[in-house]
Amino acid sequence: MDPIVERHCWDDVIGDDERLVATRYRPRPPGRRPALLLVDCYRKVFGERPQPLAEAIGQFPSSCGLAGWTALPHLEALLERARSAGVPVLHTTEDVRPGLPGGGVTQRVPATGQDDAAGLEFIAPLRPRDGEAVVRKSRASAFFGTPLSTWLRQLDVDTLVVAGETTSGCVRATTVDAYSHGFSVVVVEEAVFDRSPLSHKVALFDLHLKYASVVHADRALELLTAARS
């Protein structure tokens, strides 16, 4: 029998050349000591309620429309599983404290009457608990200019399970840097999201080949359950 080929969201956008290239890469198995990293799960990317992007972006230019709300149940499940399994949980947010040089993570035209800090509250279902580290970053990668790598080493982590947004931006930059710092990386397909479906699919395909294992949410839950056993 032919082996079962796992389906992914990018299957409808890649061509024959990309499929050929993919056969030249080897799988990247995760380690046994994971941490869960939730990237930028704050209100301005979700909005106040589920809305199509064309409506949501008027209030929050960083909104990902319905994509964030579709990912939210998977993000909640990962967070609950990590907490119950005793897996370290870390969160990232933008560092927009006054006087910091360099500007924000990205430069967007704000909505009328808003400043850079508008909407940076973590949404309630994913709010950090006491004891969960919050990484404040001024660039796309959660590793750039932050103590994240040191914190992960102190926690004896060898694998970073990444979820959040945006797939083609902060998730991608953080994944590449995590790999560069020597960690195994697992990106959870249903728990990352982007305002561009095409960018989401292409970024996941490329990360899966080069820097990470892109897995479905059920597999990520299994990994967190089996952690450190």
Coordinates of N, CA and C in Angstrom, one line a residue:
M1 N 0.8 -1.2 0.0 CA 0.0 0.0 0.0 C 0.9 1.3 0.0
D2 N 0.4 2.3 -0.7 CA 1.1 3.6 -0.7 C 1.0 4.2 0.7
P3 N 2.1 4.9 1.2 CA 2.0 5.5 2.5 C 0.9 6.6 2.5
I4 N 0.3 6.9 3.6 CA -0.7 7.9 3.8 C 0.1 9.3 3.8
V5 N -0.3 10.2 2.9 CA 0.3 11.5 2.8 C -0.6 12.4 3.6
E6 N 0.1 13.1 4.6 CA -0.6 14.0 5.5 C -1.0 15.3 4.7
R7 N -2.2 15.7 4.9 CA -2.7 16.9 4.2 C -2.4 18.1 5.0
H8 N -2.1 19.2 4.3 CA -1.8 20.5 4.9 C -2.5 21.6 4.2
C9 N -2.6 22.8 4.8 CA -3.4 23.9 4.2 C -2.7 24.4 3.0
W10 N -1.4 24.2 2.8 CA -0.7 24.7 1.6 C -0.9 23.8 0.3
D11 N -1.5 22.7 0.4 CA -1.6 21.8 -0.7 C -2.2 22.4 -1.9
D12 N -3.1 23.4 -1.8 CA -3.7 23.9 -3.0 C -3.0 25.1 -3.6
V13 N -1.8 25.5 -3.0 CA -1.1 26.6 -3.6 C 0.3 26.3 -4.1
I14 N 0.8 25.1 -3.8 CA 2.1 24.8 -4.2 C 2.1 24.0 -5.5
G15 N 3.1 24.1 -6.3 CA 3.1 23.4 -7.6 C 4.1 22.2 -7.6
D16 N 4.3 21.7 -8.8 CA 5.1 20.5 -8.9 C 6.6 20.7 -8.5
D17 N 7.1 21.9 -8.8 CA 8.5 22.2 -8.5 C 8.7 22.2 -6.9
E18 N 7.7 22.9 -6.3 CA 7.8 22.9 -4.8 C 7.6 21.5 -4.2
R19 N 6.8 20.7 -4.8 CA 6.6 19.3 -4.3 C 7.9 18.5 -4.5
L20 N 8.6 18.8 -5.6 CA 9.9 18.1 -5.8 C 10.9 18.5 -4.8
V21 N 11.0 19.8 -4.6 CA 12.0 20.4 -3.6 C 11.7 19.8 -2.2
A22 N 10.4 19.6 -1.9 CA 10.1 19.1 -0.6 C 10.6 17.7 -0.3
T23 N 10.8 16.9 -1.4 CA 11.3 15.6 -1.2 C 12.7 15.5 -0.8
R24 N 13.4 16.7 -0.9 CA 14.8 16.7 -0.5 C 15.1 17.1 0.9
Y25 N 14.1 17.4 1.7 CA 14.2 17.8 3.1 C 13.8 16.6 4.0
R26 N 14.5 16.5 5.1 CA 14.2 15.5 6.1 C 13.3 16.0 7.2
P27 N 12.5 15.1 7.8 CA 11.6 15.6 8.9 C 12.5 16.0 10.1
R28 N 11.9 16.9 10.9 CA 12.6 17.5 12.1 C 11.8 17.0 13.4
P29 N 12.2 15.9 14.0 CA 11.5 15.4 15.1 C 11.6 16.3 16.3
P30 N 10.6 16.5 17.1 CA 10.7 17.3 18.3 C 11.4 16.6 19.4
G31 N 11.8 17.4 20.4 CA 12.5 16.8 21.6 C 11.4 16.4 22.6
R32 N 11.9 16.2 23.9 CA 11.0 15.7 24.9 C 10.7 16.8 26.0
R33 N 11.3 18.0 25.8 CA 11.1 19.0 26.9 C 10.6 20.3 26.3
P34 N 9.3 20.3 25.9 CA 8.8 21.5 25.2 C 8.4 22.7 26.1
A35 N 8.3 23.8 25.5 CA 7.6 24.9 26.1 C 6.6 25.4 25.1
L36 N 5.5 26.0 25.5 CA 4.5 26.6 24.6 C 4.7 28.1 24.6
L37 N 4.8 28.6 23.4 CA 5.0 30.1 23.2 C 3.8 30.6 22.4
L38 N 3.0 31.5 23.0 CA 1.9 32.1 22.3 C 2.3 33.5 21.9
V39 N 2.3 33.7 20.6 CA 2.8 34.9 20.0 C 1.8 36.0 19.7
D40 N 1.8 37.1 20.5 CA 1.0 38.3 20.2 C -0.5 38.0 20.2
C41 N -1.0 37.4 21.2 CA -2.4 37.1 21.3 C -3.2 38.2 22.0
Y42 N -3.2 39.4 21.4 CA -3.8 40.5 22.1 C -5.0 41.0 21.2
R43 N -5.7 41.9 21.8 CA -7.0 42.3 21.3 C -7.0 42.9 19.9
K44 N -5.9 43.6 19.6 CA -6.0 44.4 18.3 C -5.8 43.4 17.1
V45 N -5.4 42.2 17.3 CA -5.4 41.3 16.2 C -6.7 40.4 16.1
F46 N -7.4 40.3 17.2 CA -8.7 39.6 17.2 C -9.9 40.6 17.0
G47 N -9.8 41.8 17.5 CA -10.9 42.7 17.5 C -11.8 42.4 18.7
E48 N -12.9 43.2 18.7 CA -13.9 43.1 19.8 C -14.8 41.9 19.7
R49 N -15.0 41.4 18.4 CA -15.9 40.3 18.1 C -15.5 39.8 16.8
P50 N -16.0 38.6 16.4 CA -15.7 38.0 15.1 C -16.3 38.9 14.0
Q51 N -15.4 39.4 13.1 CA -15.8 40.2 11.9 C -14.9 39.8 10.7
P52 N -15.5 39.9 9.5 CA -14.6 39.8 8.3 C -13.5 40.9 8.4
L53 N -12.4 40.6 7.7 CA -11.3 41.5 7.7 C -11.7 42.9 7.3
A54 N -12.5 43.0 6.2 CA -12.8 44.3 5.7 C -13.5 45.2 6.7
E55 N -14.2 44.6 7.6 CA -14.9 45.3 8.7 C -14.0 45.6 9.9
A56 N -13.3 44.5 10.3 CA -12.5 44.6 11.5 C -11.3 45.6 11.3
I57 N -10.7 45.7 10.2 CA -9.5 46.4 10.0 C -9.7 47.9 10.2
G58 N -11.0 48.4 10.1 CA -11.3 49.8 10.3 C -11.0 50.2 11.7
Q59 N -11.3 49.3 12.7 CA -11.1 49.7 14.1 C -9.7 49.4 14.5
F60 N -9.2 48.2 14.1 CA -7.8 47.8 14.4 C -7.1 47.4 13.1
P61 N -6.1 48.3 12.6 CA -5.4 48.0 11.4 C -4.6 46.7 11.5
S62 N -4.3 46.2 12.7 CA -3.6 44.9 12.8 C -4.5 43.7 12.8
S63 N -5.8 43.9 12.7 CA -6.7 42.8 12.8 C -6.5 41.7 11.7
C64 N -6.7 40.5 12.1 CA -6.6 39.4 11.2 C -8.0 38.9 10.8
G65 N -9.0 39.6 11.2 CA -10.4 39.3 10.8 C -10.8 38.0 11.5
L66 N -11.5 37.1 10.7 CA -12.1 35.9 11.3 C -11.0 34.8 11.5
A67 N -9.8 35.0 10.9 CA -8.8 34.0 11.0 C -8.4 33.8 12.5
G68 N -8.3 34.8 13.3 CA -7.9 34.7 14.7 C -9.0 34.0 15.5
W69 N -10.3 34.2 15.2 CA -11.3 33.6 15.9 C -11.4 32.1 15.5
T70 N -11.1 31.8 14.3 CA -11.0 30.4 13.9 C -9.9 29.6 14.7
A71 N -8.8 30.3 14.9 CA -7.7 29.7 15.6 C -7.9 29.6 17.1
L72 N -8.8 30.5 17.6 CA -8.8 30.7 19.1 C -9.2 29.4 19.9
P73 N -10.1 28.5 19.4 CA -10.3 27.3 20.2 C -9.1 26.4 20.2
H74 N -8.3 26.4 19.2 CA -7.1 25.6 19.2 C -6.0 26.2 20.1
L75 N -5.9 27.5 20.2 CA -5.0 28.2 21.1 C -5.4 27.9 22.5
E76 N -6.7 28.0 22.8 CA -7.2 27.7 24.2 C -6.9 26.2 24.6
A77 N -7.1 25.3 23.6 CA -6.8 23.9 23.9 C -5.3 23.6 24.2
L78 N -4.4 24.3 23.4 CA -3.0 24.1 23.7 C -2.6 24.7 25.0
L79 N -3.2 25.9 25.4 CA -2.8 26.5 26.6 C -3.3 25.6 27.8
E80 N -4.5 25.1 27.7 CA -5.1 24.3 28.8 C -4.2 23.0 28.9
R81 N -3.8 22.4 27.8 CA -3.1 21.2 27.9 C -1.7 21.4 28.5
A82 N -1.0 22.5 28.0 CA 0.3 22.8 28.6 C 0.3 23.0 30.1
R83 N -0.7 23.8 30.5 CA -0.8 24.1 31.9 C -1.1 22.8 32.7
S84 N -2.0 21.9 32.2 CA -2.3 20.7 33.0 C -1.1 19.7 33.0
A85 N -0.3 19.8 31.9 CA 0.9 18.9 31.8 C 2.1 19.4 32.5
G86 N 2.0 20.6 33.0 CA 3.2 21.2 33.6 C 4.3 21.7 32.7
V87 N 3.8 22.0 31.4 CA 4.7 22.5 30.4 C 4.9 24.0 30.6
P88 N 6.1 24.6 30.5 CA 6.3 26.0 30.6 C 5.5 26.7 29.5
V89 N 4.9 27.8 29.9 CA 4.1 28.7 29.0 C 4.7 30.1 29.0
L90 N 4.9 30.6 27.8 CA 5.4 32.0 27.6 C 4.5 32.7 26.6
H91 N 4.5 34.0 26.8 CA 3.6 34.9 25.9 C 4.5 36.0 25.4
T92 N 4.2 36.5 24.2 CA 4.9 37.7 23.7 C 3.9 38.8 23.5
T93 N 4.4 40.0 23.6 CA 3.6 41.2 23.3 C 4.6 42.3 22.7
E94 N 4.0 43.3 22.2 CA 4.9 44.4 21.7 C 5.4 45.2 22.8
D95 N 6.6 45.7 22.7 CA 7.1 46.7 23.7 C 7.0 48.1 23.1
V96 N 6.0 48.8 23.6 CA 5.7 50.1 23.1 C 5.9 51.2 24.2
R97 N 6.8 50.9 25.2 CA 7.0 51.8 26.3 C 7.6 53.1 25.7
P98 N 7.2 54.3 26.2 CA 7.6 55.6 25.6 C 9.2 55.7 25.8
G99 N 9.8 56.2 24.8 CA 11.2 56.5 24.8 C 12.1 55.4 24.3
L100 N 11.5 54.2 24.0 CA 12.3 53.2 23.5 C 12.7 53.5 22.0
P101 N 14.0 53.3 21.7 CA 14.4 53.6 20.3 C 13.9 52.5 19.4
G102 N 13.8 52.9 18.1 CA 13.6 51.9 17.1 C 12.2 51.7 16.6
G103 N 11.2 52.2 17.3 CA 9.8 52.1 16.8 C 9.3 50.7 17.2
G104 N 8.1 50.4 16.7 CA 7.4 49.2 17.0 C 7.8 48.1 16.1
V105 N 7.1 46.9 16.3 CA 7.4 45.7 15.5 C 7.1 46.0 14.0
T106 N 6.0 46.6 13.7 CA 5.7 47.0 12.3 C 5.2 48.4 12.3
Q107 N 5.1 49.1 11.2 CA 4.6 50.5 11.1 C 3.4 50.5 10.3
R108 N 2.2 50.7 11.0 CA 0.9 50.8 10.3 C 0.3 52.2 10.6
V109 N -0.6 52.6 9.8 CA -1.4 53.8 10.0 C -2.4 53.5 11.1
P110 N -2.3 54.1 12.2 CA -3.3 53.8 13.3 C -4.7 54.3 12.9
A111 N -5.7 53.6 13.6 CA -7.1 54.1 13.4 C -7.2 55.5 14.1
T112 N -8.2 56.3 13.7 CA -8.3 57.6 14.2 C -8.5 57.6 15.8
G113 N -7.6 58.4 16.4 CA -7.7 58.5 17.9 C -7.0 57.4 18.6
Q114 N -6.3 56.5 18.0 CA -5.5 55.4 18.6 C -4.1 55.8 18.7
D115 N -3.4 55.2 19.7 CA -1.9 55.3 19.7 C -1.4 53.8 19.6
D116 N -0.1 53.7 19.7 CA 0.6 52.4 19.4 C 0.2 51.3 20.4
A117 N -0.2 51.8 21.6 CA -0.6 50.8 22.7 C -2.0 50.3 22.7
A118 N -2.8 50.9 21.8 CA -4.2 50.5 21.8 C -4.4 49.1 21.4
G119 N -5.2 48.3 22.2 CA -5.5 47.0 21.8 C -4.4 46.0 22.2
L120 N -3.4 46.3 23.0 CA -2.4 45.4 23.4 C -2.7 44.6 24.6
E121 N -3.9 44.6 25.1 CA -4.3 43.8 26.2 C -4.5 42.3 25.7
F122 N -4.0 41.3 26.4 CA -4.2 40.0 26.0 C -5.7 39.6 26.1
I123 N -6.2 38.9 25.1 CA -7.6 38.5 25.2 C -7.8 37.6 26.3
A124 N -9.0 37.7 26.9 CA -9.2 37.0 28.2 C -8.9 35.5 28.2
P125 N -9.3 34.7 27.2 CA -9.1 33.3 27.2 C -7.6 32.9 27.2
L126 N -6.7 33.8 26.8 CA -5.3 33.5 26.6 C -4.5 34.4 27.6
R127 N -5.1 35.0 28.5 CA -4.4 35.9 29.4 C -3.3 35.1 30.2
P128 N -2.1 35.6 30.4 CA -1.1 35.0 31.2 C -1.5 34.8 32.6
R129 N -1.1 33.7 33.2 CA -1.3 33.5 34.7 C 0.0 33.9 35.4
D130 N -0.1 34.0 36.7 CA 1.1 34.3 37.5 C 2.1 33.2 37.3
G131 N 3.3 33.5 37.1 CA 4.4 32.5 36.8 C 4.6 32.3 35.4
E132 N 3.8 32.8 34.5 CA 4.0 32.6 33.0 C 4.7 33.8 32.5
A133 N 5.9 33.6 31.9 CA 6.7 34.7 31.4 C 6.1 35.5 30.3
V134 N 6.2 36.8 30.2 CA 5.8 37.6 29.1 C 7.0 38.3 28.5
V135 N 7.3 38.0 27.2 CA 8.4 38.5 26.5 C 7.9 39.8 25.8
R136 N 8.6 40.9 26.1 CA 8.2 42.2 25.5 C 9.3 42.4 24.4
K137 N 8.8 42.5 23.1 CA 9.7 42.6 22.0 C 9.4 43.8 21.1
S138 N 10.5 44.3 20.5 CA 10.3 45.5 19.7 C 10.6 45.2 18.2
R139 N 10.7 43.9 17.9 CA 10.9 43.5 16.5 C 10.1 42.2 16.4
A140 N 10.0 41.7 15.1 CA 9.1 40.6 14.9 C 9.5 39.3 15.7
S141 N 10.8 39.0 15.8 CA 11.2 37.8 16.5 C 11.1 38.0 18.0
A142 N 10.6 37.0 18.6 CA 10.6 37.0 20.1 C 12.0 36.8 20.7
F143 N 13.0 36.5 19.9 CA 14.3 36.3 20.4 C 15.2 37.6 20.3
F144 N 14.8 38.5 19.3 CA 15.6 39.6 19.1 C 15.6 40.6 20.2
G145 N 16.7 40.8 20.8 CA 16.8 41.8 21.9 C 16.1 41.5 23.2
T146 N 15.8 40.2 23.4 CA 15.0 39.8 24.6 C 15.8 38.6 25.3
P147 N 15.5 38.3 26.5 CA 16.1 37.2 27.2 C 15.5 35.8 26.9
L148 N 14.7 35.7 25.9 CA 13.9 34.5 25.7 C 14.8 33.2 25.7
S149 N 15.9 33.3 24.9 CA 16.7 32.1 24.8 C 17.3 31.7 26.1
T150 N 17.7 32.7 26.9 CA 18.2 32.4 28.3 C 17.1 31.8 29.1
W151 N 15.9 32.3 29.1 CA 14.8 31.8 29.9 C 14.6 30.3 29.5
L152 N 14.5 30.0 28.2 CA 14.3 28.7 27.8 C 15.3 27.7 28.3
R153 N 16.6 28.1 28.2 CA 17.7 27.3 28.7 C 17.6 27.0 30.2
Q154 N 17.2 28.0 30.9 CA 17.0 27.9 32.4 C 15.8 26.9 32.7
L155 N 14.9 26.9 31.8 CA 13.7 26.0 32.0 C 14.0 24.6 31.4
D156 N 15.2 24.4 30.9 CA 15.6 23.1 30.4 C 14.8 22.7 29.2
V157 N 14.4 23.6 28.4 CA 13.6 23.4 27.2 C 14.4 23.0 26.0
D158 N 14.0 22.0 25.2 CA 14.7 21.7 24.0 C 13.8 21.9 22.7
T159 N 12.5 22.1 23.0 CA 11.5 22.2 21.9 C 10.6 23.4 22.1
L160 N 10.3 24.2 21.1 CA 9.4 25.3 21.3 C 8.2 25.0 20.4
V161 N 7.0 25.0 21.1 CA 5.7 24.8 20.4 C 5.2 26.2 20.2
V162 N 5.0 26.6 18.9 CA 4.7 28.0 18.6 C 3.3 28.1 18.1
A163 N 2.5 29.1 18.6 CA 1.2 29.3 18.1 C 1.0 30.9 18.2
G164 N -0.1 31.4 17.5 CA -0.3 32.8 17.6 C -0.3 33.4 16.2
E165 N 0.2 34.7 16.2 CA 0.1 35.4 14.9 C 1.3 36.4 14.7
T166 N 1.5 36.9 13.5 CA 1.0 36.4 12.3 C 1.9 35.4 11.7
T167 N 1.3 34.4 11.0 CA 2.1 33.3 10.4 C 3.3 33.8 9.6
S168 N 3.1 34.7 8.7 CA 4.2 35.2 7.9 C 5.1 36.3 8.5
G169 N 4.7 36.7 9.7 CA 5.4 37.8 10.3 C 6.1 37.3 11.6
C170 N 5.5 37.6 12.7 CA 6.2 37.3 14.0 C 6.3 35.8 14.3
V171 N 5.4 35.0 13.8 CA 5.5 33.6 14.0 C 6.7 33.1 13.2
R172 N 6.8 33.5 11.9 CA 7.9 33.0 11.1 C 9.2 33.5 11.6
A173 N 9.3 34.8 12.0 CA 10.6 35.3 12.5 C 11.0 34.6 13.8
T174 N 10.1 34.4 14.6 CA 10.4 33.7 15.9 C 10.8 32.2 15.7
T175 N 10.2 31.6 14.7 CA 10.5 30.2 14.4 C 11.9 30.1 13.8
V176 N 12.3 30.9 12.9 CA 13.6 30.9 12.3 C 14.7 31.2 13.4
D177 N 14.4 32.1 14.3 CA 15.4 32.4 15.3 C 15.5 31.3 16.4
A178 N 14.3 30.7 16.7 CA 14.4 29.5 17.6 C 15.2 28.4 17.0
Y179 N 15.1 28.1 15.8 CA 15.9 27.2 15.1 C 17.4 27.6 15.1
S180 N 17.6 28.9 14.9 CA 19.0 29.4 14.9 C 19.6 29.3 16.3
H181 N 18.8 29.4 17.3 CA 19.3 29.2 18.7 C 19.4 27.8 19.2
G182 N 19.1 26.9 18.3 CA 19.4 25.5 18.6 C 18.2 24.7 19.1
F183 N 17.0 25.3 19.1 CA 15.8 24.6 19.6 C 15.1 23.9 18.5
S184 N 14.5 22.7 18.8 CA 13.6 22.1 17.8 C 12.3 23.0 17.9
V185 N 11.6 23.1 16.8 CA 10.4 24.0 16.7 C 9.3 23.2 16.1
V186 N 8.1 23.3 16.8 CA 6.8 22.8 16.3 C 5.9 23.9 16.1
V187 N 5.4 24.1 14.9 CA 4.4 25.1 14.6 C 3.0 24.5 14.5
V188 N 2.0 24.9 15.2 CA 0.7 24.3 15.2 C -0.1 24.9 14.1
E189 N -0.4 24.1 13.0 CA -1.1 24.7 11.8 C -2.4 25.4 12.1
E190 N -3.3 24.8 12.9 CA -4.6 25.4 13.2 C -4.5 26.5 14.2
A191 N -3.4 26.7 14.9 CA -3.3 27.6 16.0 C -2.4 28.8 15.6
V192 N -2.0 29.0 14.4 CA -1.4 30.2 13.9 C -2.3 30.8 12.8
F193 N -2.2 32.1 12.6 CA -3.1 32.7 11.7 C -2.5 34.0 11.1
D194 N -3.1 34.5 10.1 CA -2.6 35.6 9.3 C -3.7 36.4 8.7
R195 N -3.5 37.6 8.4 CA -4.6 38.4 7.6 C -4.6 38.0 6.2
S196 N -3.5 37.4 5.7 CA -3.5 36.9 4.3 C -3.5 35.4 4.2
P197 N -4.5 34.8 3.7 CA -4.5 33.3 3.6 C -3.3 32.8 2.7
L198 N -3.0 33.5 1.7 CA -1.9 33.1 0.8 C -0.5 33.1 1.6
S199 N -0.3 34.2 2.3 CA 1.0 34.3 3.1 C 1.0 33.3 4.2
H200 N -0.1 33.0 4.8 CA -0.2 32.0 5.8 C 0.2 30.6 5.3
K201 N -0.3 30.2 4.1 CA 0.0 28.9 3.6 C 1.4 28.8 3.1
V202 N 1.9 29.8 2.4 CA 3.3 29.8 1.9 C 4.3 29.8 3.0
A203 N 4.0 30.6 4.0 CA 5.0 30.7 5.2 C 5.0 29.3 5.9
L204 N 3.9 28.7 6.1 CA 3.9 27.4 6.8 C 4.6 26.3 5.9
F205 N 4.4 26.3 4.6 CA 5.1 25.3 3.8 C 6.6 25.5 3.9
D206 N 7.1 26.8 3.8 CA 8.5 27.0 3.8 C 9.1 26.7 5.2
L207 N 8.4 27.1 6.2 CA 8.9 26.7 7.6 C 9.0 25.2 7.8
H208 N 8.0 24.5 7.3 CA 8.0 23.1 7.5 C 9.2 22.4 6.8
L209 N 9.6 22.9 5.6 CA 10.7 22.4 4.9 C 12.0 22.6 5.7
K210 N 12.2 23.9 6.1 CA 13.5 24.3 6.5 C 13.8 24.4 8.0
Y211 N 12.8 24.8 8.8 CA 13.1 25.2 10.2 C 12.3 24.6 11.3
A212 N 11.2 23.9 10.9 CA 10.3 23.5 11.9 C 9.5 22.3 11.4
S213 N 8.8 21.7 12.4 CA 7.8 20.7 12.0 C 6.4 21.4 12.2
V214 N 5.7 21.5 11.1 CA 4.3 22.0 11.1 C 3.4 20.8 11.4
V215 N 2.7 20.8 12.5 CA 1.8 19.7 12.8 C 0.4 20.2 13.1
H216 N -0.5 19.2 13.0 CA -1.9 19.6 13.3 C -2.1 19.6 14.8
A217 N -3.2 20.3 15.2 CA -3.4 20.6 16.6 C -3.5 19.3 17.4
D218 N -4.1 18.2 16.9 CA -4.2 17.0 17.7 C -2.8 16.4 18.0
R219 N -1.9 16.5 17.1 CA -0.5 16.0 17.3 C 0.2 16.9 18.3
A220 N 0.0 18.2 18.2 CA 0.6 19.1 19.2 C 0.1 18.8 20.6
L221 N -1.2 18.5 20.8 CA -1.7 18.2 22.1 C -1.1 16.9 22.6
E222 N -0.8 16.0 21.8 CA -0.2 14.7 22.2 C 1.3 15.0 22.6
L223 N 2.0 15.9 21.9 CA 3.3 16.2 22.3 C 3.4 16.9 23.7
L224 N 2.4 17.7 23.9 CA 2.4 18.4 25.2 C 2.0 17.4 26.4
T225 N 1.2 16.5 26.1 CA 0.8 15.5 27.1 C 1.9 14.6 27.4
A226 N 2.7 14.2 26.4 CA 3.8 13.3 26.6 C 5.1 13.9 27.1
A227 N 5.0 15.3 27.3 CA 6.2 16.0 27.6 C 6.9 15.5 28.9
R228 N 8.2 15.4 28.9 CA 9.0 15.2 30.1 C 8.7 13.9 30.8
S229 N 8.0 13.0 30.0 CA 7.8 11.6 30.6 C 9.0 10.7 30.4

